[in-house]
Amino acid sequence: MSSMSLRWRVIAFTIVACLIPAILITVACEYSMDKLGESMTRAYKVQAENLSDVIDRNLFERYGDVQAFGYNDAIKDKASWYQVGADKNSISAVMDKYVAAYVIYALTILVDLNGKVIAVNTKDAAGKSLDTAYLYSKNFADQDWFKQAREGKFYTKEGALTGTVVEDYYADTDVSKVFGSDGLTIGFSAPVVDADGKLVGIWKNFAGFSLVTDMIKAAHDALGAQGLSQAEIFLLRQDGTVIADQTGGAERAIHLGENLSSAGVASAKLVLAGGSGVETYQDASSGERYVSGYSHNKGALGFIGMPWSVIINVPERVALAEVASARMWALVIAFVSILLIGCGAYWFVGRLLRPVDGAMDKLRRVIFELRQASSEVADGGNQLSASSNEQAAAIQESVSAISEIRSMVAQTSEQARDSLNAAQQTREQIERGGQTMGRLAESMDRLTSLTDQLKEMVAVIEQISSKTAVINDIVFKTQLLSFNASIEAARAGQHGRGFAVVAEEVGGLAELSGTAAKEIQSLIADSRKQVEQVVEVTQNRIEEGRGVGRDSLAVFDKLTRDVQSISEKAERINSAAREQELGIQQMSAGMTQVDAATHKNNVMAVETANLAHKLLEECGALLEAMNTVQVVLYGAAHQQYSQNSNENIAVSAKASPTKYENRNTLH
């Protein structure tokens, strides 16, 4: 293996590396194909459920048809009851229209409560006349459908549709006789009541079983359109007996005697238990494996459904043909991919190695030139280290001087800040004094408003005094009236004696009122004088307070302006000190950075010299490694060629520099 060239090593490694993901991809594809197969087989369960649902939905409509027919107004025409012929029997005429409109009904009859025929259709769905007159002579009282409909024993369960008797698939003798066929029928019977809700008869529709077999054939045709023409569809009774099937594109056939459950079909046994699903089984006679989807009729739209089951069988080789094809193509693609990758690796490695030789020669020359440059870098590092030491000493002296200046400026700045703080505190005290004087002026203004209120009280007192004068006037007039009333009472003699007493009392009350009014007027006059004196004194005191407040505010304003001027000067001094301190800090930081950079340069100069020496050693090691790479790429035959190339390059290069010794180490 060690003597192999890189080309064949890469090809072998690439093929082995591709086999591992190819195997993993193949396993993943197999897993995916299995899942796809399971998904495709579940589709047959869905198709069986869909066919079962279609059948139940169609029979749901038939369940309601017979009840709807019984509400036709023609039934009220009792004069036409029992009459033979649609021309005489209006109910028969209506029945002919129903049969033509719905197509699926072979016969439809109405019987009375004794089982005697009231009316029957006279034409088929195509409008052809039928010989149904003999039915008028029959009696259906002994028929199960008649008894059940009359007794209300309908085909239903709790919470489902009700009102109709349903007869499972059977061969009806009357349908067979009238149409000359097998008479396969599904019967639907329902009571007929009059406007008062009284039972008057039983209506029965004979639905041809072809309505079910046609749905089965349509489902088979849909499978054929999907390339599944070999599919088989079976409709089973609850005992497993086949009542309809469609197989391999053949014509519809009825197998009343065949029982799939007894024949060992696994899906038939499962579906008869009332479930739905998909099963794979092997036919005992042919050995063919089948995918079997099955579903039990569950009912639809409130109709409980017929006790039937649907089975769809598809040969496994047909059902999973796409999966088998995909699996084969996956294997083919994996093989072709590995083959193409191997060829591509061979071509790519060939293209890759073509420029390698030229690159190796160039790399050798670069290595020898690098050795010479490293020696020169080492000498330059030595000189740079010496210069850096001298510069570092000068910088240290500058940093010491700047530190002393910085300390002095910091003291000046601190004193300026103390002066500024004292000025600001004084200014705040003066401002608070000014605010206090302002509040004093506001209090004087409020006292002025109180004086105005006292003046208003004087005006009110004057109004009360005027009202009191009016009262005195009223008292005088009342006394005069009392005197006149006394005179008139005296003139009246004995009859005016009582009036005289009243007049005397009124006069007394008027006198008392006059006395009280005079006292009130005297009190009001005294109050007015006192209030006027208070107003005058208050106004004088307010004016004095206002004068003092104005003088105080003027003094505080001047103090505020003076302190403001002092604060501004102190602030300017403080700002200048801060700027000087900041400038010195920046100078100090700059010198520190310069000092650090100088030391760093010194260290880097020493490190550069050492690295240059190490680089010389690495160049030799790189030459050895390059020779080893050539042996790996081209084999042992190229080793002598590499040694000759190294000697030629060494002769053409300049003389190798002497080894550098570190003579300057920065502590």
XYZ file of C-alpha atoms in Angstrom:
667
model
C 0.000 0.000 0.000
C 2.891 2.368 0.767
C 4.339 1.926 -2.735
C 1.040 2.982 -4.381
C 0.798 6.421 -5.937
C -1.682 9.027 -4.734
C -3.948 8.524 -7.758
C -4.793 4.927 -6.891
C -4.998 5.633 -3.193
C -7.598 8.387 -3.801
C -9.587 6.177 -6.172
C -9.633 3.284 -3.677
C -10.577 5.594 -0.765
C -13.315 7.320 -2.796
C -14.941 4.032 -3.782
C -14.855 2.758 -0.186
C -16.166 6.104 1.129
C -19.019 6.050 -1.399
C -19.990 2.485 -0.558
C -20.859 3.401 3.035
C -23.410 6.164 2.206
C -24.629 4.054 -0.713
C -25.415 1.225 1.685
C -27.081 3.648 4.137
C -29.095 5.247 1.339
C -30.158 1.806 0.109
C -31.322 0.873 3.623
C -33.172 4.193 3.921
C -34.772 3.660 0.502
C -35.891 0.184 1.528
C -37.432 1.627 4.688
C -39.123 4.399 2.688
C -40.388 1.887 0.130
C -41.886 -0.206 2.917
C -43.613 2.884 4.323
C -44.791 3.826 0.813
C -46.147 0.328 0.363
C -48.032 0.607 3.653
C -49.439 3.972 2.572
C -50.535 2.575 -0.791
C -52.211 -0.423 0.819
C -54.086 1.889 3.236
C -55.524 3.616 0.181
C -57.572 0.468 -0.565
C -59.131 0.690 2.895
C -60.119 4.306 2.119
C -61.611 3.260 -1.237
C -63.625 0.497 0.453
C -64.901 3.018 3.030
C -65.800 5.478 0.257
C -67.783 2.843 -1.685
C -69.566 1.800 1.522
C -70.423 5.451 2.229
C -71.708 6.027 -1.327
C -74.047 3.033 -0.988
C -75.365 4.214 2.392
C -75.921 7.774 1.159
C -77.899 6.517 -1.851
C -80.050 4.243 0.316
C -80.588 7.155 2.727
C -82.355 8.972 -0.112
C -84.481 5.902 -0.869
C -85.348 5.727 2.862
C -86.891 9.179 2.627
C -88.446 8.805 -0.859
C -91.199 6.415 0.263
C -92.214 8.752 3.095
C -92.248 11.765 0.751
C -94.369 9.903 -1.850
C -96.997 9.251 0.833
C -97.642 13.015 1.196
C -98.895 13.435 -2.393
C -102.334 15.097 -2.567
C -103.525 12.508 -5.115
C -104.033 10.081 -2.202
C -106.911 12.280 -1.003
C -108.833 11.394 -4.215
C -110.575 8.367 -2.696
C -112.961 8.178 -5.662
C -110.091 6.820 -7.759
C -108.991 4.238 -5.208
C -108.908 0.624 -6.458
C -109.463 1.796 -10.049
C -107.332 -0.016 -12.635
C -105.330 2.187 -15.031
C -103.686 5.568 -14.740
C -106.537 7.186 -16.674
C -108.965 6.240 -13.912
C -106.648 6.222 -10.913
C -104.936 9.561 -10.234
C -102.574 7.879 -7.728
C -101.350 5.479 -10.433
C -100.720 8.457 -12.723
C -98.566 10.071 -10.017
C -96.725 6.766 -9.490
C -95.876 6.588 -13.192
C -94.293 10.063 -12.915
C -92.273 9.035 -9.846
C -90.968 5.899 -11.601
C -89.981 7.900 -14.684
C -88.276 10.599 -12.599
C -86.319 8.309 -10.250
C -85.582 5.460 -12.749
C -84.418 3.113 -9.966
C -87.923 1.935 -8.922
C -89.395 -1.114 -10.684
C -92.762 -1.081 -8.876
C -94.459 1.212 -6.408
C -97.758 0.312 -4.785
C -100.203 1.707 -2.214
C -102.333 -0.717 -0.158
C -105.085 -0.034 2.355
C -105.129 -1.179 5.965
C -106.532 -4.560 4.920
C -103.666 -5.228 2.514
C -105.709 -4.567 -0.645
C -104.025 -2.636 -3.469
C -105.267 0.946 -3.851
C -102.950 1.902 -6.725
C -99.878 0.649 -8.621
C -97.729 2.124 -11.376
C -98.649 1.153 -14.961
C -95.386 2.120 -16.738
C -91.678 1.513 -16.271
C -88.944 4.191 -16.114
C -88.731 4.276 -19.937
C -92.488 4.911 -20.256
C -93.289 1.368 -21.452
C -96.658 -0.006 -20.298
C -96.610 -2.745 -17.645
C -99.103 -5.487 -16.895
C -99.755 -4.679 -13.221
C -103.564 -4.974 -13.222
C -103.445 -8.444 -11.610
C -101.979 -6.899 -8.458
C -105.380 -5.359 -7.618
C -106.637 -8.888 -6.932
C -103.801 -9.669 -4.483
C -103.773 -9.059 -0.767
C -100.554 -8.165 1.048
C -101.890 -8.320 4.608
C -99.759 -11.373 5.390
C -96.509 -9.760 4.162
C -93.874 -8.881 6.790
C -93.279 -5.412 5.383
C -97.010 -4.659 5.649
C -97.229 -5.838 9.244
C -94.093 -3.994 10.325
C -95.141 -0.719 8.700
C -98.596 -0.877 10.237
C -97.193 -1.686 13.687
C -94.464 1.001 13.435
C -91.547 -1.469 13.538
C -89.220 0.595 11.369
C -85.634 0.013 10.268
C -83.897 2.342 12.724
C -82.173 2.676 16.054
C -82.150 5.264 18.836
C -81.205 8.705 17.546
C -81.374 7.696 13.839
C -83.859 8.284 11.014
C -87.149 6.459 11.396
C -90.482 5.972 9.665
C -89.517 3.404 6.964
C -89.415 -0.403 6.832
C -86.429 -1.647 4.785
C -86.237 -5.136 3.276
C -82.732 -6.458 2.649
C -81.734 -7.675 -0.820
C -84.191 -10.400 -1.993
C -85.809 -11.770 -5.174
C -89.376 -10.404 -5.483
C -91.866 -12.620 -7.386
C -94.053 -9.727 -8.559
C -91.080 -7.778 -9.958
C -89.852 -10.971 -11.630
C -93.293 -11.643 -13.155
C -93.903 -8.077 -14.389
C -90.400 -7.554 -15.854
C -89.444 -11.150 -16.657
C -86.175 -10.756 -14.676
C -84.540 -12.199 -11.557
C -86.580 -9.716 -9.505
C -83.686 -8.701 -7.229
C -85.079 -5.898 -5.061
C -84.596 -3.751 -1.986
C -87.985 -2.876 -0.458
C -88.868 0.445 1.231
C -92.294 0.726 2.960
C -93.833 3.548 5.006
C -97.237 4.373 6.543
C -99.530 6.913 4.832
C -101.706 9.175 6.992
C -104.464 11.671 6.175
C -104.623 15.350 7.160
C -105.761 14.372 10.694
C -102.781 12.048 11.181
C -104.948 8.938 10.840
C -103.326 5.892 9.197
C -104.999 5.164 5.842
C -102.559 2.841 4.034
C -99.021 1.587 3.376
C -96.823 2.751 0.446
C -94.054 0.464 -0.807
C -91.269 1.162 -3.341
C -89.538 -1.786 -5.046
C -85.995 -0.458 -5.738
C -84.032 -2.503 -8.252
C -80.820 -3.996 -6.833
C -79.096 -2.660 -9.930
C -78.758 0.709 -8.167
C -76.195 -0.970 -5.839
C -74.425 -3.035 -8.497
C -74.122 0.050 -10.718
C -72.292 1.854 -7.896
C -69.943 -1.147 -7.515
C -69.235 -1.165 -11.258
C -68.528 2.609 -11.201
C -66.031 2.078 -8.363
C -64.358 -0.738 -10.339
C -64.148 1.475 -13.426
C -62.444 4.152 -11.302
C -59.860 1.588 -10.154
C -59.337 0.536 -13.773
C -58.608 4.153 -14.688
C -55.793 4.002 -12.082
C -54.296 0.923 -13.784
C -55.935 -1.519 -11.344
C -58.248 -3.333 -13.747
C -57.426 -6.656 -12.042
C -59.036 -5.458 -8.808
C -61.969 -7.381 -7.342
C -64.877 -5.778 -5.463
C -67.236 -7.851 -3.290
C -70.421 -6.849 -1.438
C -71.173 -9.216 1.465
C -74.140 -9.824 3.689
C -73.608 -10.048 7.426
C -73.120 -13.823 7.162
C -70.290 -13.441 4.616
C -72.349 -14.366 1.552
C -71.486 -12.489 -1.640
C -74.477 -10.566 -2.975
C -72.604 -8.648 -5.709
C -69.129 -8.584 -7.161
C -67.062 -7.042 -9.941
C -63.851 -8.830 -10.908
C -61.186 -8.289 -13.513
C -63.329 -6.180 -15.787
C -65.862 -9.012 -16.260
C -69.608 -8.459 -16.443
C -71.522 -8.090 -13.197
C -72.303 -11.455 -11.602
C -74.368 -12.484 -8.567
C -73.042 -15.303 -6.365
C -75.705 -16.084 -3.779
C -74.015 -19.275 -2.624
C -70.388 -18.114 -2.230
C -69.215 -17.297 1.303
C -65.831 -15.566 1.485
C -65.556 -16.016 5.250
C -65.911 -19.773 4.918
C -63.462 -19.708 1.992
C -60.761 -18.442 4.385
C -60.461 -14.828 3.179
C -58.941 -13.038 6.190
C -60.431 -9.643 5.354
C -63.925 -11.187 5.138
C -63.635 -12.495 8.689
C -62.404 -9.116 9.935
C -65.040 -7.013 8.184
C -67.888 -9.198 9.441
C -66.796 -8.191 12.939
C -67.857 -4.646 12.009
C -64.492 -3.041 11.415
C -62.554 -1.533 8.535
C -58.906 -1.809 7.537
C -56.485 -3.466 5.128
C -55.069 -7.010 5.114
C -52.674 -9.027 2.944
C -53.453 -12.730 2.318
C -52.556 -15.542 -0.086
C -55.222 -17.242 -2.148
C -55.206 -20.958 -1.349
C -56.110 -22.112 -4.871
C -53.982 -19.834 -7.085
C -51.197 -18.968 -4.643
C -51.609 -15.288 -5.623
C -51.072 -12.748 -2.835
C -53.729 -10.044 -2.500
C -53.963 -6.684 -0.780
C -57.488 -6.524 0.640
C -59.152 -3.297 1.820
C -62.425 -3.777 3.705
C -65.119 -1.669 5.354
C -68.429 -2.391 7.074
C -71.389 -0.150 6.182
C -71.702 2.404 8.976
C -74.670 4.406 7.658
C -74.840 8.055 6.616
C -76.857 11.209 7.299
C -78.914 9.533 10.048
C -79.609 6.347 8.050
C -78.222 3.381 10.034
C -76.990 1.626 6.884
C -77.538 -1.868 5.519
C -75.845 -4.852 7.236
C -73.423 -5.169 4.354
C -69.658 -5.012 3.945
C -67.388 -4.007 1.052
C -64.112 -5.782 0.181
C -61.657 -4.564 -2.492
C -58.971 -7.116 -3.465
C -55.969 -6.173 -5.628
C -53.083 -8.545 -6.517
C -50.047 -7.506 -4.495
C -47.808 -7.460 -7.576
C -50.202 -4.917 -9.132
C -50.904 -2.893 -5.998
C -47.216 -2.459 -5.189
C -45.867 -2.373 -8.757
C -44.733 1.231 -8.376
C -42.863 0.386 -5.148
C -41.045 -2.540 -6.811
C -40.104 -0.343 -9.781
C -38.805 2.415 -7.490
C -36.733 -0.112 -5.505
C -35.092 -1.452 -8.706
C -34.298 2.023 -9.963
C -32.746 2.933 -6.590
C -30.310 0.021 -6.874
C -29.428 0.875 -10.477
C -28.814 4.515 -9.585
C -26.591 3.534 -6.615
C -24.416 1.265 -8.816
C -24.087 3.825 -11.607
C -23.284 6.567 -9.074
C -20.390 4.574 -7.561
C -19.021 3.823 -11.029
C -19.190 7.492 -12.073
C -17.582 8.634 -8.812
C -14.631 6.225 -9.320
C -14.068 7.469 -12.868
C -14.373 11.059 -11.744
C -11.827 10.519 -8.961
C -9.319 9.051 -11.454
C -9.749 12.042 -13.769
C -9.675 14.615 -10.977
C -6.477 13.307 -9.363
C -4.748 13.283 -12.763
C -5.698 16.903 -13.340
C -4.688 17.811 -9.779
C -1.141 16.406 -9.977
C -0.177 18.096 -13.253
C 0.711 21.505 -11.767
C 2.189 20.041 -8.561
C 5.750 19.605 -9.963
C 6.056 23.254 -10.987
C 4.637 24.347 -7.648
C 7.220 22.236 -5.774
C 10.170 23.829 -7.605
C 8.814 27.314 -6.945
C 8.313 26.423 -3.282
C 11.996 25.326 -2.951
C 13.252 28.631 -4.335
C 10.927 30.528 -2.012
C 12.296 28.563 0.983
C 15.941 29.420 0.202
C 15.075 33.076 -0.327
C 13.129 33.038 2.939
C 16.183 31.765 4.825
C 18.270 34.692 3.511
C 15.517 37.209 4.408
C 15.228 35.755 7.911
C 18.914 36.442 8.583
C 18.488 40.078 7.550
C 15.403 40.442 9.757
C 17.378 39.168 12.750
C 20.057 41.859 12.285
C 17.400 44.582 11.948
C 15.702 43.375 15.171
C 18.958 43.774 17.097
C 19.378 47.390 15.995
C 15.726 48.186 16.747
C 16.017 46.774 20.273
C 18.988 49.063 21.098
C 17.166 52.179 19.826
C 14.045 51.268 21.790
C 16.002 51.107 25.077
C 17.365 54.660 24.611
C 13.919 56.035 23.723
C 12.317 54.362 26.763
C 14.734 56.141 29.171
C 13.897 59.596 27.717
C 10.159 58.912 27.932
C 10.379 57.941 31.616
C 11.888 61.354 32.490
C 9.104 63.187 30.570
C 6.405 61.178 32.349
C 7.821 62.170 35.798
C 7.750 65.917 34.967
C 4.181 65.722 33.643
C 3.034 63.946 36.819
C 4.264 66.895 39.002
C 2.454 69.470 36.795
C -0.697 67.358 36.939
C -0.642 67.344 40.778
C -0.407 71.183 40.944
C -3.257 71.701 38.469
C -5.406 69.216 40.398
C -5.001 71.301 43.607
C -5.987 74.520 41.756
C -9.051 72.765 40.293
C -10.109 71.496 43.738
C -9.940 75.016 45.266
C -11.939 76.466 42.340
C -14.630 73.830 42.846
C -14.854 74.704 46.586
C -15.329 78.415 45.757
C -18.014 77.554 43.192
C -19.899 75.371 45.701
C -19.850 78.153 48.353
C -21.155 80.716 45.814
C -23.910 78.337 44.731
C -25.014 77.757 48.349
C -25.114 81.543 48.999
C -27.128 82.030 45.839
C -29.636 79.375 46.913
C -30.104 81.071 50.347
C -30.701 84.468 48.691
C -33.178 82.919 46.253
C -35.117 81.341 49.135
C -35.218 84.781 50.906
C -36.552 86.360 47.706
C -39.206 83.635 47.474
C -40.218 84.354 51.088
C -40.641 88.066 50.324
C -42.680 87.143 47.277
C -45.022 85.087 49.440
C -45.266 88.092 51.829
C -46.363 90.301 48.928
C -48.947 87.692 47.964
C -50.252 87.703 51.558
C -50.613 91.543 51.372
C -52.588 91.145 48.169
C -54.889 88.626 49.878
C -55.387 91.151 52.771
C -56.379 93.722 50.155
C -59.063 91.335 48.897
C -60.299 90.924 52.514
C -60.550 94.740 52.798
C -62.695 94.736 49.678
C -64.943 92.162 51.331
C -65.276 94.442 54.429
C -66.314 97.284 52.127
C -68.938 95.008 50.664
C -70.181 94.330 54.234
C -70.548 98.106 54.755
C -72.696 98.225 51.634
C -74.822 95.355 52.968
C -75.232 97.141 56.316
C -76.435 100.270 54.464
C -79.003 98.123 52.606
C -80.196 96.656 55.932
C -80.499 100.231 57.329
C -82.662 101.257 54.349
C -84.875 98.204 54.863
C -85.215 99.140 58.541
C -86.497 102.604 57.504
C -89.134 100.915 55.412
C -90.169 98.872 58.461
C -90.543 102.100 60.495
C -92.752 103.534 57.800
C -94.901 100.388 57.814
C -95.193 100.597 61.635
C -96.380 104.213 61.402
C -99.015 103.377 58.860
C -100.130 100.368 60.878
C -100.601 102.535 63.972
C -102.610 105.016 61.914
C -104.792 102.234 60.573
C -105.268 100.871 64.114
C -106.378 104.302 65.298
C -108.873 104.646 62.475
C -110.157 101.126 63.157
C -110.710 102.050 66.829
C -112.720 105.118 65.798
C -114.867 103.048 63.446
C -115.389 100.416 66.142
C -116.561 103.117 68.587
C -119.063 104.342 66.029
C -120.384 100.835 65.579
C -121.137 100.620 69.281
C -121.893 97.192 70.644
C -121.255 95.538 67.275
C -117.776 97.011 66.896
C -116.507 96.098 70.333
C -114.652 92.952 69.166
C -113.159 94.821 66.219
C -111.930 97.533 68.632
C -110.058 94.903 70.675
C -108.330 93.638 67.559
C -107.445 97.159 66.471
C -105.945 97.823 69.889
C -103.811 94.664 69.728
C -102.612 95.536 66.207
C -101.672 99.011 67.428
C -99.684 97.481 70.301
C -97.821 95.124 67.966
C -97.036 98.004 65.592
C -95.599 99.994 68.498
C -93.405 97.053 69.575
C -92.210 96.588 65.969
C -91.331 100.269 65.717
C -89.293 100.123 68.929
C -87.387 97.021 67.731
C -86.741 98.598 64.323
C -85.258 101.687 65.970
C -82.954 99.507 68.102
C -81.811 97.536 65.025
C -81.162 100.739 63.128
C -79.035 102.014 66.017
C -77.018 98.749 66.130
C -76.503 98.865 62.345
C -75.161 102.414 62.519
C -72.659 101.412 65.241
C -71.559 98.325 63.229
C -71.055 100.410 60.107
C -68.777 102.846 61.940
C -66.694 100.043 63.458
C -66.295 98.264 60.093
C -65.253 101.509 58.377
C -62.610 102.069 61.076
C -61.285 98.485 60.607
C -61.113 98.941 56.827
C -59.179 102.191 57.176
C -56.647 100.741 59.660
C -56.177 97.580 57.546
C -55.543 99.565 54.362
C -52.877 101.630 56.112
C -51.094 98.536 57.451
C -51.232 96.870 53.988
C -49.676 99.880 52.300
C -46.850 99.921 54.875
C -46.277 96.147 54.344
C -46.195 96.589 50.575
C -43.546 99.281 50.860
C -41.336 97.162 53.089
C -41.799 94.132 50.738
C -40.818 96.163 47.670
C -37.655 97.422 49.394
C -36.754 93.871 50.529
C -37.300 92.398 47.044
C -35.042 95.058 45.535
C -32.264 94.198 48.029
C -32.611 90.453 47.359
C -32.568 91.018 43.569
C -29.285 92.947 43.851
C -27.776 90.224 46.081
C -28.872 87.549 43.597
C -27.224 89.383 40.692
C -23.988 89.865 42.656
C -23.833 86.214 43.725
C -24.665 85.139 40.155
C -21.700 87.160 38.903
C -19.413 85.544 41.508
C -20.718 82.051 40.557
C -20.075 82.650 36.862
C -16.480 83.760 37.544
C -15.891 80.756 39.817
C -17.388 78.457 37.145
C -15.032 79.870 34.501
C -12.065 79.344 36.802
C -13.252 75.774 37.527
C -13.775 75.019 33.799
C -10.329 76.315 32.919
C -8.792 74.177 35.683
C -10.668 71.102 34.464
C -9.511 71.688 30.895
C -5.894 72.049 32.060
C -6.182 68.905 34.153
C -7.775 66.999 31.242
C -5.027 68.170 28.869
C -2.335 67.077 31.290
C -4.084 63.712 31.761
C -4.152 63.235 28.011
C -0.478 64.168 27.775
C 0.328 61.733 30.585
C -1.743 58.967 28.952
C -0.056 59.649 25.620
C 3.395 59.451 27.154
C 2.398 56.227 28.955
C 1.226 54.768 25.657
C 4.425 55.848 23.973
C 6.405 54.259 26.805
C 4.379 51.020 26.498
C 4.776 51.046 22.712
C 8.524 51.535 23.104
C 8.798 48.585 25.473
C 6.580 46.553 23.175
C 8.723 47.400 20.187
C 11.778 46.337 22.117
C 10.160 43.000 23.028
C 8.944 42.517 19.469
C 12.422 43.252 18.122
C 13.895 40.497 20.316
C 11.051 38.124 19.420
C 11.485 38.938 15.734
C 15.143 38.042 15.895
C 14.385 34.768 17.651
C 11.573 33.955 15.214
C 13.881 34.648 12.286
C 16.327 32.076 13.683
C 13.482 29.562 14.154
C 12.310 30.301 10.627
C 15.731 29.264 9.309
C 15.376 25.944 11.071
C 11.789 25.487 9.807
C 12.897 26.090 6.221
C 15.140 23.052 6.447
C 12.344 20.972 7.931
C 10.000 22.193 5.179
C 12.421 20.990 2.513
C 12.468 17.548 4.092
C 8.657 17.495 4.303
C 8.360 18.565 0.663
C 10.580 15.689 -0.397
C 8.364 13.315 1.585
C 5.241 14.698 -0.147
C 6.759 14.033 -3.550
C 7.466 10.457 -2.574
C 3.820 10.121 -1.442
C 2.482 11.645 -4.652
C 4.702 9.901 -7.194
C 6.290 6.947 -5.366
C 9.874 6.057 -4.418
C 11.135 6.547 -7.995
C 10.969 10.350 -7.574
C 13.149 10.534 -4.420
C 16.519 10.872 -6.285
C 15.010 13.564 -8.532
C 14.054 15.607 -5.468
C 17.611 15.485 -3.993
C 19.167 16.701 -7.267
C 16.699 19.589 -7.443
C 17.580 20.707 -3.893
C 21.315 20.766 -4.701
C 20.820 22.842 -7.838
C 18.710 25.414 -5.997
C 21.207 25.651 -3.155
C 24.027 26.432 -5.617
C 22.017 29.173 -7.313
C 20.957 30.781 -4.011
C 23.098 33.169 -2.018
C 25.366 31.996 0.766
C 23.470 30.960 3.863
C 23.641 33.471 6.786
C 25.284 32.696 10.090
C 23.164 31.769 13.068
C 21.849 34.800 15.054
C 22.541 34.965 18.753
C 20.320 37.081 21.034
C 22.475 39.686 22.693
C 19.829 42.112 23.927
C 17.128 41.023 26.295
C 14.699 43.591 27.752
C 13.984 43.148 31.420
